[in-house]
């Protein structure tokens, strides 16, 4: 069953989110919050899904956002960093990748802080409603915490079980990284790991770096070391906390991309998803307890 929402207009941030460098903004008419550091780096976070839509570091965009992405306020937005919660993909009865990415998170609960040096922190919140309980009968609060530092972006998902029974979910930060040409890129750090190839439905072992060209959809165990996206125009260091037990790597390649209505024909060349995920076994959170896990991106 689908859970959708409509957007309340946000023209000003609540008092708790009023920090120098944070301001109300919009993307394609949808409310968003802009973060801007003194060094010039910026981030844009939509209230729909608490979805990071843009991260500019060193004057360059680091996240892919499809020029054909939906912006009706309830269809998933193709690109940026979608939050998949409380279900990854179709591994359960809920809408694909869970309802968190299509709901409007609570503008009035937004909080922002200036960090020592040149940094900004933003927290957005989503809590259960009668609508979410109708499809997922749990009392929860979820936060997305964004930390923007020069050349660095951390996204952290926090899940609080407000109910009196254990909470089980799967989740991911489905990060779309922007690249000039994915065929010129290599992803380092997964060598030697067994993985599930979701395209072929096989279980091989990674040999060397991951290269791109055709459709690729793989679930690896979280690598013990930091990954590196090696790209001609500069790369990214990518790491994830241990609570994210898997790493998903996805690129639709030309054939699947052509079938995605919200992607331009050559969009697959400009993107690469490297996702911090907790999906092979559900995460269990005891009543009253919290779970938290971050993905960290560092421009090289
Ligand atoms: O994370 C990879 C994946 O689960 C792929 O299987 C592919 O479906 C992708 O996510 C995109 O899903 P979406 O619902 O956003 O089109």
Coordinates of C-alpha atoms and ligand atoms in Angstrom, one line a residue:
X1 CA 0.0 0.0 0.0
X2 CA 1.2 3.5 -0.8
X3 CA 1.6 6.3 1.8
X4 CA 1.7 9.8 0.3
X5 CA 1.5 13.3 1.7
X6 CA 1.0 16.9 0.5
X7 CA 3.4 19.7 1.2
X8 CA 2.8 22.5 3.7
X9 CA 4.5 25.6 2.4
X10 CA 7.7 26.5 4.3
X11 CA 8.8 30.0 4.0
X12 CA 10.8 30.3 7.2
X13 CA 12.6 27.9 9.4
X14 CA 11.4 27.1 13.0
X15 CA 13.4 28.8 15.7
X16 CA 15.5 25.7 16.4
X17 CA 16.6 25.6 12.8
X18 CA 17.6 29.2 12.5
X19 CA 21.4 29.2 12.4
X20 CA 23.7 31.3 10.3
X21 CA 24.2 29.5 7.0
X22 CA 20.8 27.6 7.1
X23 CA 17.8 28.9 5.3
X24 CA 14.5 27.9 3.8
X25 CA 14.7 27.2 0.2
X26 CA 12.8 25.3 -2.5
X27 CA 13.5 22.8 -5.3
X28 CA 11.0 22.7 -8.2
X29 CA 8.4 24.2 -5.8
X30 CA 9.1 21.7 -3.1
X31 CA 10.2 23.0 0.3
X32 CA 13.8 22.4 1.2
X33 CA 16.6 23.6 3.5
X34 CA 19.8 25.0 2.2
X35 CA 23.1 24.8 4.2
X36 CA 26.0 27.1 3.2
X37 CA 29.4 27.1 4.7
X38 CA 31.8 30.0 4.7
X39 CA 34.1 28.1 2.3
X40 CA 31.3 28.0 -0.3
X41 CA 30.3 24.3 0.1
X42 CA 26.5 23.9 0.2
X43 CA 23.9 21.2 0.7
X44 CA 20.2 21.2 -0.2
X45 CA 17.8 18.9 1.7
X46 CA 14.2 18.5 0.6
X47 CA 11.5 18.0 3.3
X48 CA 10.1 15.2 1.1
X49 CA 12.0 12.2 2.4
X50 CA 14.6 14.4 4.2
X51 CA 16.3 13.8 0.8
X52 CA 19.7 15.4 0.2
X53 CA 19.3 16.7 -3.4
X54 CA 22.6 18.6 -3.8
X55 CA 26.0 18.7 -2.2
X56 CA 28.5 21.1 -3.7
X57 CA 32.1 20.8 -2.5
X58 CA 34.9 22.8 -4.0
X59 CA 32.5 24.4 -6.4
X60 CA 31.4 21.1 -7.9
X61 CA 28.2 19.1 -7.6
X62 CA 28.9 15.7 -6.0
X63 CA 25.4 14.2 -6.1
X64 CA 23.5 13.1 -9.2
X65 CA 19.9 14.5 -9.5
X66 CA 18.0 13.5 -12.6
X67 CA 16.8 16.4 -14.7
X68 CA 13.6 14.4 -15.1
X69 CA 13.1 13.6 -11.4
X70 CA 9.5 13.8 -10.2
X71 CA 8.6 16.8 -8.1
X72 CA 4.9 16.3 -7.4
X73 CA 5.5 15.9 -3.6
X74 CA 4.7 12.2 -3.4
X75 CA 6.6 10.3 -6.1
X76 CA 10.1 9.2 -5.2
X77 CA 12.7 11.8 -6.4
X78 CA 15.4 10.2 -8.6
X79 CA 18.8 11.2 -7.2
X80 CA 20.5 12.8 -4.3
X81 CA 20.4 10.6 -1.1
X82 CA 17.0 8.9 -0.7
X83 CA 16.3 7.5 2.7
X84 CA 14.9 4.0 2.3
X85 CA 13.0 3.1 5.5
X86 CA 11.4 1.0 7.0
X87 CA 11.9 -1.4 4.0
X88 CA 14.6 -1.8 1.4
X89 CA 13.4 -2.5 -2.2
X90 CA 10.6 -5.0 -2.3
X91 CA 11.8 -7.1 0.6
X92 CA 8.5 -6.8 2.5
X93 CA 4.9 -5.8 2.0
X94 CA 5.4 -2.0 2.0
X95 CA 5.8 0.3 -1.0
X96 CA 9.3 -0.2 -2.7
X97 CA 12.1 1.2 -0.6
X98 CA 9.6 2.1 2.2
X99 CA 7.4 5.2 2.8
X100 CA 10.0 7.5 4.3
X101 CA 11.2 8.8 0.9
X102 CA 7.7 9.9 -0.2
X103 CA 6.5 11.5 3.0
X104 CA 7.1 15.1 4.0
X105 CA 9.2 15.2 7.1
X106 CA 8.3 17.6 9.9
X107 CA 9.4 21.2 9.0
X108 CA 8.4 22.4 12.5
X109 CA 10.8 19.8 14.1
X110 CA 13.9 20.8 12.0
X111 CA 16.9 21.7 14.0
X112 CA 20.2 23.3 12.8
X113 CA 23.5 24.1 14.6
X114 CA 26.7 25.8 13.6
X115 CA 29.7 23.6 14.3
X116 CA 33.1 24.7 15.5
X117 CA 35.3 25.8 12.6
X118 CA 33.3 25.9 9.4
X119 CA 30.5 23.4 9.8
X120 CA 26.7 23.0 9.9
X121 CA 24.5 20.3 11.3
X122 CA 20.8 19.8 10.4
X123 CA 18.3 17.3 11.8
X124 CA 15.0 16.4 10.2
X125 CA 12.4 14.2 11.8
X126 CA 9.6 11.9 10.7
X127 CA 7.3 10.2 13.3
X128 CA 4.5 7.7 12.9
X129 CA 1.0 9.0 12.0
X130 CA -2.3 7.2 11.5
X131 CA -1.3 6.9 7.9
X132 CA 2.0 5.1 8.6
X133 CA 0.4 3.0 11.3
X134 CA -2.2 1.8 8.8
X135 CA 0.6 0.1 6.7
X136 CA 3.2 -0.4 9.4
X137 CA 1.7 -0.6 12.9
X138 CA 4.6 0.8 15.0
X139 CA 5.3 3.9 17.0
X140 CA 8.7 5.4 15.9
X141 CA 10.7 8.5 15.4
X142 CA 13.3 8.7 12.6
X143 CA 15.8 11.5 12.2
X144 CA 18.1 12.2 9.4
X145 CA 21.2 14.1 10.6
X146 CA 23.3 15.9 8.1
X147 CA 26.7 17.2 8.9
X148 CA 28.3 19.5 6.3
X149 CA 32.0 20.3 6.7
X150 CA 34.4 21.6 4.1
X151 CA 34.8 18.8 1.5
X152 CA 32.8 16.5 3.6
X153 CA 29.2 15.3 4.0
X154 CA 27.9 12.9 6.7
X155 CA 24.3 11.6 6.6
X156 CA 23.2 9.7 9.6
X157 CA 19.9 7.8 10.1
X158 CA 18.5 7.5 13.6
X159 CA 15.6 5.3 14.5
X160 CA 13.9 5.4 17.9
X161 CA 11.4 2.8 18.9
X162 CA 8.7 4.6 20.8
X163 CA 6.5 1.5 21.2
X164 CA 6.5 -1.2 23.7
X165 CA 7.3 -4.1 21.4
X166 CA 10.5 -4.7 19.4
X167 CA 10.8 -2.8 16.1
X168 CA 12.3 -4.5 13.0
X169 CA 13.1 -2.7 9.8
X170 CA 15.5 -2.6 6.8
X171 CA 16.9 0.6 5.5
X172 CA 19.5 2.3 3.3
X173 CA 20.9 5.6 2.3
X174 CA 20.6 5.2 -1.4
X175 CA 23.3 7.7 -2.4
X176 CA 23.5 8.8 -6.1
X177 CA 27.0 10.0 -6.7
X178 CA 27.6 12.3 -9.6
X179 CA 30.4 11.3 -12.1
X180 CA 31.4 12.7 -15.4
X181 CA 31.5 9.2 -17.1
X182 CA 30.9 6.1 -15.0
X183 CA 32.8 4.0 -17.6
X184 CA 35.9 5.9 -16.6
X185 CA 35.4 5.2 -12.9
X186 CA 36.5 2.5 -10.6
X187 CA 35.2 1.7 -7.1
X188 CA 37.9 0.4 -4.8
X189 CA 37.6 -1.3 -1.5
X190 CA 35.4 -4.3 -2.2
X191 CA 38.0 -6.6 -3.7
X192 CA 37.8 -10.2 -2.3
X193 CA 34.2 -9.8 -0.9
X194 CA 31.5 -12.2 -1.8
X195 CA 28.4 -10.5 -3.1
X196 CA 24.9 -11.1 -4.4
X197 CA 24.6 -10.2 -8.1
X198 CA 20.9 -9.2 -8.2
X199 CA 20.9 -9.0 -12.1
X200 CA 22.2 -12.5 -12.6
X201 CA 21.0 -13.8 -9.2
X202 CA 24.4 -15.4 -8.5
X203 CA 26.9 -15.2 -5.6
X204 CA 30.4 -14.5 -7.0
X205 CA 33.4 -13.0 -5.3
X206 CA 34.6 -9.5 -6.2
X207 CA 37.9 -9.6 -8.2
X208 CA 39.7 -6.2 -8.1
X209 CA 37.9 -2.9 -8.4
X210 CA 34.3 -2.6 -9.5
X211 CA 34.0 -1.3 -13.1
X212 CA 30.8 0.0 -14.8
X213 CA 29.1 -0.2 -18.2
X214 CA 26.2 -2.6 -18.2
X215 CA 23.4 -2.9 -15.6
X216 CA 25.0 -3.6 -12.2
X217 CA 23.0 -4.2 -9.0
X218 CA 25.0 -5.9 -6.2
X219 CA 24.8 -6.4 -2.4
X220 CA 28.2 -6.7 -0.6
X221 CA 28.8 -7.1 3.0
X222 CA 30.1 -3.8 4.5
X223 CA 33.8 -3.6 3.6
X224 CA 36.2 -3.4 6.6
X225 CA 38.0 -0.5 5.0
X226 CA 37.0 2.8 3.4
X227 CA 35.9 2.7 -0.2
X228 CA 37.3 5.0 -2.8
X229 CA 35.5 6.1 -6.0
X230 CA 38.3 6.8 -8.4
X231 CA 37.2 9.2 -11.2
X232 CA 39.3 11.2 -13.7
X233 CA 37.9 14.5 -12.4
X234 CA 38.6 13.7 -8.7
X235 CA 37.2 11.1 -6.4
X236 CA 35.4 10.4 -3.2
X237 CA 36.2 8.5 -0.1
X238 CA 33.1 6.6 1.1
X239 CA 32.7 5.0 4.5
X240 CA 29.8 3.7 6.5
X241 CA 29.3 2.8 10.2
X242 CA 29.3 -0.8 11.1
X243 CA 25.6 -0.7 11.9
X244 CA 25.1 -0.5 8.1
X245 CA 25.8 -4.2 7.5
X246 CA 25.8 -4.1 3.7
X247 CA 26.9 -1.9 0.8
X248 CA 24.7 -1.8 -2.3
X249 CA 26.3 -0.7 -5.6
X250 CA 23.8 0.1 -8.4
X251 CA 24.0 1.5 -11.9
X252 CA 21.1 0.8 -14.3
X253 CA 23.3 0.7 -17.4
X254 CA 21.9 1.9 -20.8
X255 CA 19.1 -0.7 -21.3
X256 CA 17.4 -0.3 -17.9
X257 CA 18.1 3.4 -17.9
X258 CA 16.1 3.7 -21.1
X259 CA 13.1 2.1 -19.4
X260 CA 13.2 4.5 -16.4
X261 CA 10.8 7.4 -17.2
X262 CA 12.5 9.8 -14.8
X263 CA 16.0 9.4 -16.3
X264 CA 17.5 10.9 -19.5
X265 CA 18.8 8.3 -21.9
X266 CA 22.4 8.9 -21.0
X267 CA 21.8 9.5 -17.3
X268 CA 23.3 6.2 -16.3
X269 CA 26.7 7.6 -17.3
X270 CA 26.5 10.4 -14.8
X271 CA 25.6 8.4 -11.7
X272 CA 26.6 5.7 -9.5
X273 CA 24.8 4.6 -6.4
X274 CA 27.0 3.4 -3.5
X275 CA 24.5 2.7 -0.7
X276 CA 24.9 2.2 3.0
X277 CA 22.4 -0.5 3.8
X278 CA 21.0 -2.8 6.5
X279 CA 19.0 -5.3 4.5
X280 CA 20.1 -8.9 4.7
X281 CA 18.8 -9.3 8.2
X282 CA 16.3 -6.8 9.7
X283 CA 17.6 -4.4 12.3
X284 CA 15.9 -5.0 15.7
X285 CA 15.4 -2.0 18.1
X286 CA 14.2 -2.7 21.6
X287 CA 11.3 -0.6 23.1
X288 CA 12.7 2.8 24.0
X289 CA 16.0 2.2 22.3
X290 CA 17.7 4.0 19.4
X291 CA 19.7 2.7 16.4
X292 CA 21.9 5.1 14.4
X293 CA 24.3 4.7 11.5
X294 CA 26.0 7.1 9.2
X295 CA 27.4 7.2 5.7
X296 CA 30.4 9.6 5.2
X297 CA 31.5 11.1 1.9
X298 CA 34.8 12.9 1.6
X299 CA 35.9 14.7 -1.5
X300 CA 39.4 13.8 -2.6
Ligands
LIG1 O1 19.5 -0.1 -4.5 C1 19.4 -0.7 -5.8 C2 17.9 -0.8 -6.1 O2 17.3 -1.5 -5.1 C3 17.8 -1.4 -7.5 O3 17.4 -2.7 -7.5 C4 16.9 -0.5 -8.3 O4 15.6 -0.9 -8.3 C5 17.2 0.8 -7.5 O5 17.3 0.5 -6.2 C6 16.2 2.0 -7.7 O6 15.0 1.8 -7.2 P1 13.9 2.9 -7.4 O7 12.6 2.4 -6.7 O8 14.3 4.2 -6.8 O9 13.7 3.0 -8.9

